mmCIF file of C-alpha atoms and ligand atoms in Angstrom:
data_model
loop_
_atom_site.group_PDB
_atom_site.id
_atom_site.type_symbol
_atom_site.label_atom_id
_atom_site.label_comp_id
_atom_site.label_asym_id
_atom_site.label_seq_id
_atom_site.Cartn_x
_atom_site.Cartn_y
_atom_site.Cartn_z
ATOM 1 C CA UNK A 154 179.556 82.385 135.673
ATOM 2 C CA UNK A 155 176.373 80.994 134.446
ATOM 3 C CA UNK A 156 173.454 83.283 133.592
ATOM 4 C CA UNK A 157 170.787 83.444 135.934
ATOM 5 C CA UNK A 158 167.858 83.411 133.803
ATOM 6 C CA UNK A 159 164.220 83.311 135.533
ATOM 7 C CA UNK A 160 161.227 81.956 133.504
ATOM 8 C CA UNK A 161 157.698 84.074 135.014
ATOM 9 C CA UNK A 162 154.644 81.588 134.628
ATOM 10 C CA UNK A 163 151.312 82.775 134.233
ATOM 11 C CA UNK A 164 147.832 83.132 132.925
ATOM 12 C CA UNK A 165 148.501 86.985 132.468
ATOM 13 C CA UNK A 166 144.779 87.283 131.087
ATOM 14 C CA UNK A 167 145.525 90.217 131.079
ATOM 15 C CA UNK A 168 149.407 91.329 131.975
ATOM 16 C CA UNK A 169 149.224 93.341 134.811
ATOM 17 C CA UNK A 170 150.960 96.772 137.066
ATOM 18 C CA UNK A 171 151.359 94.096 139.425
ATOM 19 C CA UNK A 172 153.397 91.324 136.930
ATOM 20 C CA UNK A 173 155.223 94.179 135.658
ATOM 21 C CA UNK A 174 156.405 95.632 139.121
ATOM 22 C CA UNK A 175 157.944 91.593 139.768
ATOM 23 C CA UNK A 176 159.528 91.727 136.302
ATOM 24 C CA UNK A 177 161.368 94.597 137.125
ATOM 25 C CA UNK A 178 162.535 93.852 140.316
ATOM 26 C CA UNK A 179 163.579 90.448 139.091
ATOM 27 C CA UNK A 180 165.375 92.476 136.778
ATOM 28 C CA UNK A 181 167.424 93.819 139.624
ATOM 29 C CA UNK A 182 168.168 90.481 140.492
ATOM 30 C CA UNK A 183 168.070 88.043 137.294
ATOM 31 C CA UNK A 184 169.802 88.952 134.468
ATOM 32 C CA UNK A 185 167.267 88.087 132.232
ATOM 33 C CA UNK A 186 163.220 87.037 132.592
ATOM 34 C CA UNK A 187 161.475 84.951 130.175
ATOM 35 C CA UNK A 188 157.321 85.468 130.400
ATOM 36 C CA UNK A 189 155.441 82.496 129.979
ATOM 37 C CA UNK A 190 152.112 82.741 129.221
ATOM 38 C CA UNK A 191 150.316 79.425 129.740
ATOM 39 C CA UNK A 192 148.210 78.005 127.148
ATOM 40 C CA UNK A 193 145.547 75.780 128.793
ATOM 41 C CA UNK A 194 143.701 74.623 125.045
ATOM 42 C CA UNK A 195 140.437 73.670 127.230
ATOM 43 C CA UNK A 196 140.307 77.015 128.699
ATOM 44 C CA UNK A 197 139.404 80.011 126.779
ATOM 45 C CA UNK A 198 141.119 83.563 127.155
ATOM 46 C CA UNK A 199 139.412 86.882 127.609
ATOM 47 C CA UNK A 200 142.732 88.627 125.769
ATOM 48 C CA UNK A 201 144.384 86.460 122.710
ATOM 49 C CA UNK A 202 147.848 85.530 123.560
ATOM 50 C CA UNK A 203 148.650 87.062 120.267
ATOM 51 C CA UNK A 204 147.714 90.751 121.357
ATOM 52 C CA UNK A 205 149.271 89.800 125.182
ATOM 53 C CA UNK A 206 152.518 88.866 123.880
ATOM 54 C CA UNK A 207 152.613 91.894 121.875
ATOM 55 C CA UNK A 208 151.701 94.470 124.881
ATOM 56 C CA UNK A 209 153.966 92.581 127.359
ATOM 57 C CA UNK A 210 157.007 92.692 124.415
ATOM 58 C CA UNK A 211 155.947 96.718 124.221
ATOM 59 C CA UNK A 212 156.503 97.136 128.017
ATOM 60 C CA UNK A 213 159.725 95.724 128.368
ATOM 61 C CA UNK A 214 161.260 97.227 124.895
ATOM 62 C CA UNK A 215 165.667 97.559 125.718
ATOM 63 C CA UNK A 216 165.269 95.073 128.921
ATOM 64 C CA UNK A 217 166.427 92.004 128.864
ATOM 65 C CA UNK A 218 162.874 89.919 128.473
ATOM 66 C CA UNK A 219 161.730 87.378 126.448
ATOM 67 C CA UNK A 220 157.908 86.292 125.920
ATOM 68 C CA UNK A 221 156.758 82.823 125.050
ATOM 69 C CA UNK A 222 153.658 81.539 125.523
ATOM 70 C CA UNK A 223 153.030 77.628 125.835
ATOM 71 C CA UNK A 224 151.280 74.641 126.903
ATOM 72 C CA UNK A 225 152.949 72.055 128.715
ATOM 73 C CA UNK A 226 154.359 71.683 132.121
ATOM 74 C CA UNK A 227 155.728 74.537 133.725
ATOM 75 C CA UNK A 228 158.875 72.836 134.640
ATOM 76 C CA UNK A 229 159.837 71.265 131.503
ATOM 77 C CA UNK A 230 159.584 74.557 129.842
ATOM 78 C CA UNK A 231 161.838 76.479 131.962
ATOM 79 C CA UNK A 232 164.283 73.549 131.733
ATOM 80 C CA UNK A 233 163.669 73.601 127.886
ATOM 81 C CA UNK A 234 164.574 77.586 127.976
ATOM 82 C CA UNK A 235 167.168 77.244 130.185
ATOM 83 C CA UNK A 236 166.007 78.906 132.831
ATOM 84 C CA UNK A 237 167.611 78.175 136.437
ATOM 85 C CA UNK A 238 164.593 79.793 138.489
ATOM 86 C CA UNK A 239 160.944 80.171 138.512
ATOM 87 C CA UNK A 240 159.777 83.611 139.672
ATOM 88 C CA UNK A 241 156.460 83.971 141.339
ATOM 89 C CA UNK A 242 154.656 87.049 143.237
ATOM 90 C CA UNK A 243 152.854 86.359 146.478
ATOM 91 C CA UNK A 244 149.961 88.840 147.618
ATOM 92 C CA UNK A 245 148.318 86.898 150.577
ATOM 93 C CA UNK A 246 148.093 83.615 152.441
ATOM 94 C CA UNK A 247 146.035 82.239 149.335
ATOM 95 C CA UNK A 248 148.451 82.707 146.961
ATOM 96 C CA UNK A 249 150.941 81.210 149.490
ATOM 97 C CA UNK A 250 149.195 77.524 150.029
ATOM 98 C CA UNK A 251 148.988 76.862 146.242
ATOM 99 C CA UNK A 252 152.290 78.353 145.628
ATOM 100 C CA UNK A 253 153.947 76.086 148.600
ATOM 101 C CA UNK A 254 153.131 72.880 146.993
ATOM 102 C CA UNK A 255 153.407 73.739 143.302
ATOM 103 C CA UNK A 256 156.900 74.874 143.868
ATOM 104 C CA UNK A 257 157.614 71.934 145.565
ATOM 105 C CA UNK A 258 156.160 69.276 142.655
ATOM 106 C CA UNK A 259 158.546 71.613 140.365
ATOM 107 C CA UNK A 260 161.567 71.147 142.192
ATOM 108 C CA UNK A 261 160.957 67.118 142.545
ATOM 109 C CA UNK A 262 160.289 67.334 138.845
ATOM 110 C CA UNK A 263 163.371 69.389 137.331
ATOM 111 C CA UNK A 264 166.161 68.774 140.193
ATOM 112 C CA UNK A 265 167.308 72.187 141.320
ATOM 113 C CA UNK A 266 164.737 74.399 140.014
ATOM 114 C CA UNK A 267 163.854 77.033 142.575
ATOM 115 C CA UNK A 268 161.132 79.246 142.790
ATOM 116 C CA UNK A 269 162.132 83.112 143.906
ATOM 117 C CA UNK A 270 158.909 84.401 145.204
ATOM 118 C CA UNK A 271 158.715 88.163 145.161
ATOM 119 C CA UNK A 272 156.505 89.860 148.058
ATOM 120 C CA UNK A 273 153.848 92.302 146.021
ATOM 121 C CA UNK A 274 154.126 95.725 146.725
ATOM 122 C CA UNK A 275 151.492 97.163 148.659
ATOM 123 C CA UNK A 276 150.069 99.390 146.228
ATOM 124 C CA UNK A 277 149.719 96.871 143.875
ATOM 125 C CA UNK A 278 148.541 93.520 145.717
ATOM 126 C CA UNK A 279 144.844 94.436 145.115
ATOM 127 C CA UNK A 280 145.315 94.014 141.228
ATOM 128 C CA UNK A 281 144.480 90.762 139.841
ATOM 129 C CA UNK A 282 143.923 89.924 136.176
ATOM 130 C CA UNK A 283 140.543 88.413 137.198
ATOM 131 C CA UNK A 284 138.902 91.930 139.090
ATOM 132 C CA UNK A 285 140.092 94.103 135.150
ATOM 133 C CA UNK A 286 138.310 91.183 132.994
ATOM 134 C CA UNK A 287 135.465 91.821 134.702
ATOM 135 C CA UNK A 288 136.059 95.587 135.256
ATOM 136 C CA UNK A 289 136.840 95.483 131.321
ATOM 137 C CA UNK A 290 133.868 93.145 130.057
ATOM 138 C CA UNK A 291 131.623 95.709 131.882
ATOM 139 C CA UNK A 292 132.658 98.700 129.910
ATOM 140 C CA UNK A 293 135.260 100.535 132.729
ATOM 141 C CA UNK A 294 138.253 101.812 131.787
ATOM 142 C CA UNK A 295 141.453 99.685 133.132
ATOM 143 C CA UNK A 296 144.348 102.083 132.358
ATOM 144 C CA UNK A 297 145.340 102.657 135.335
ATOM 145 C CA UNK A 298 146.220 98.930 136.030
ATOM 146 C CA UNK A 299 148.337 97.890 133.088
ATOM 147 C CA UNK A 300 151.275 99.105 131.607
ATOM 148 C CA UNK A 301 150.108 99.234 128.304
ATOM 149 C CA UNK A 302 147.298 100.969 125.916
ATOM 150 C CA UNK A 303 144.676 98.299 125.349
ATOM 151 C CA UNK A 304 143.871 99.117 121.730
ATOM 152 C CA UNK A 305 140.116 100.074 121.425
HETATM 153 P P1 ADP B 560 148.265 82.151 137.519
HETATM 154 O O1 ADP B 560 147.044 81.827 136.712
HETATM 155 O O2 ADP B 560 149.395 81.204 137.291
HETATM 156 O O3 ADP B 560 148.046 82.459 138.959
HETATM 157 P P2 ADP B 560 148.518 84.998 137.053
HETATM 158 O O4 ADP B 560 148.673 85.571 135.698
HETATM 159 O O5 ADP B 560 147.247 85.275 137.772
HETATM 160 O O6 ADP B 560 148.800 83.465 136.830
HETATM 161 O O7 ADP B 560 149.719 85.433 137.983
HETATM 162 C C1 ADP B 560 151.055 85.134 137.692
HETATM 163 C C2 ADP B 560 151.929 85.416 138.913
HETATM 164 O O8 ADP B 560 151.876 86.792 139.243
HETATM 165 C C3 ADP B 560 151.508 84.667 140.176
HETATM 166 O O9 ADP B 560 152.673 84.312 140.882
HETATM 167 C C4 ADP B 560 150.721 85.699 140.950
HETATM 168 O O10 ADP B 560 150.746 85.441 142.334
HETATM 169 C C5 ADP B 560 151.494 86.946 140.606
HETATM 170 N N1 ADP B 560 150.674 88.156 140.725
HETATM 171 C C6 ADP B 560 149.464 88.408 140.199
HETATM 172 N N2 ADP B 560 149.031 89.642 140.522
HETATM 173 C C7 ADP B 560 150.000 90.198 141.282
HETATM 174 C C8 ADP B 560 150.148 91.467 141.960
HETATM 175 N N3 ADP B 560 149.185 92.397 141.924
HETATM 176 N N4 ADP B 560 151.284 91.675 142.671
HETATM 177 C C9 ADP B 560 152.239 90.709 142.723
HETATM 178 N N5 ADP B 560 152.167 89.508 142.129
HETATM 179 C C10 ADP B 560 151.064 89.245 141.417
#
């Protein structure tokens, strides 16, 4: 049987409770997840993909999950790795619209890709890597929202 392998893309700027809590149900249902982080070299990142790659690596240590961060079309890289599936979370109707088309430009562009969309869990949905940067630039203390130590 062929290995289901899912490839998670992302800013994760930073990795998140709420990325982590789709990895590991994916785990339940992929037998392994590749991270991407995506690398947009115009854009500038609050946490180097360096240190990210490290923490997200730490998180998953014994599970079967790979990090890789990169810049080039989604699809192509999960083809390049691959990967069978994309795996995406959904928290509202706003991450539904973009989702709905991009998943649909991915599938036209790598024949038979599909995207697995994972509902949030409630606890969770209001966590988004945007609200800690700015929690984090400010001085508070975002703990409680990763599943790492960010180093001080
Ligand atoms: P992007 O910049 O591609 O949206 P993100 O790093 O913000 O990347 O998110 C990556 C994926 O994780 C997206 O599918 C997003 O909807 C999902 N996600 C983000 N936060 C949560 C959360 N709290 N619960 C579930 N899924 C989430």
């Amino acid at each position: 049987m062929n290995k289901k392998i899912a490839f998670f893309p992302g800013s994760f700027d930073p990795f998140t409770k709420g990325h982590e809590d789709i990895v590991l149900r994916a785990l339940e249902i992929f037998d392994e997840v590749i991270i991407g982080i995506g690398h947009n070299t115009n854009k500038s990142r609050y946490f180097s993909i360096e240190k990210m790659t490290e923490w997200i690596e730490q998180t998953f240590v014994g599970k079967p999950v790979r990090v890789v961060a990169y810049n080039n079309l989604t699809a192509t890289v999960a083809q390049e790795m691959n990967a069978n599936f994309l795996l995406r979370g959904l928290r509202n109707t706003t991450d539904f619209e973009y989702e709905n088309s991009i998943s649909q430009v991915n599938r036209y562009l790598v024949k038979g890709l599909e995207t697995v969309f994972l509902i949030t869990s409630p606890h969770l949905a209001p966590i988004s890597s945007t609200i800690i940067r700015d929690l984090h630039r400010y001085g508070t203390n975002v703990d409680e929202f990763l599943p790492y130590k960010l180093e001080e």
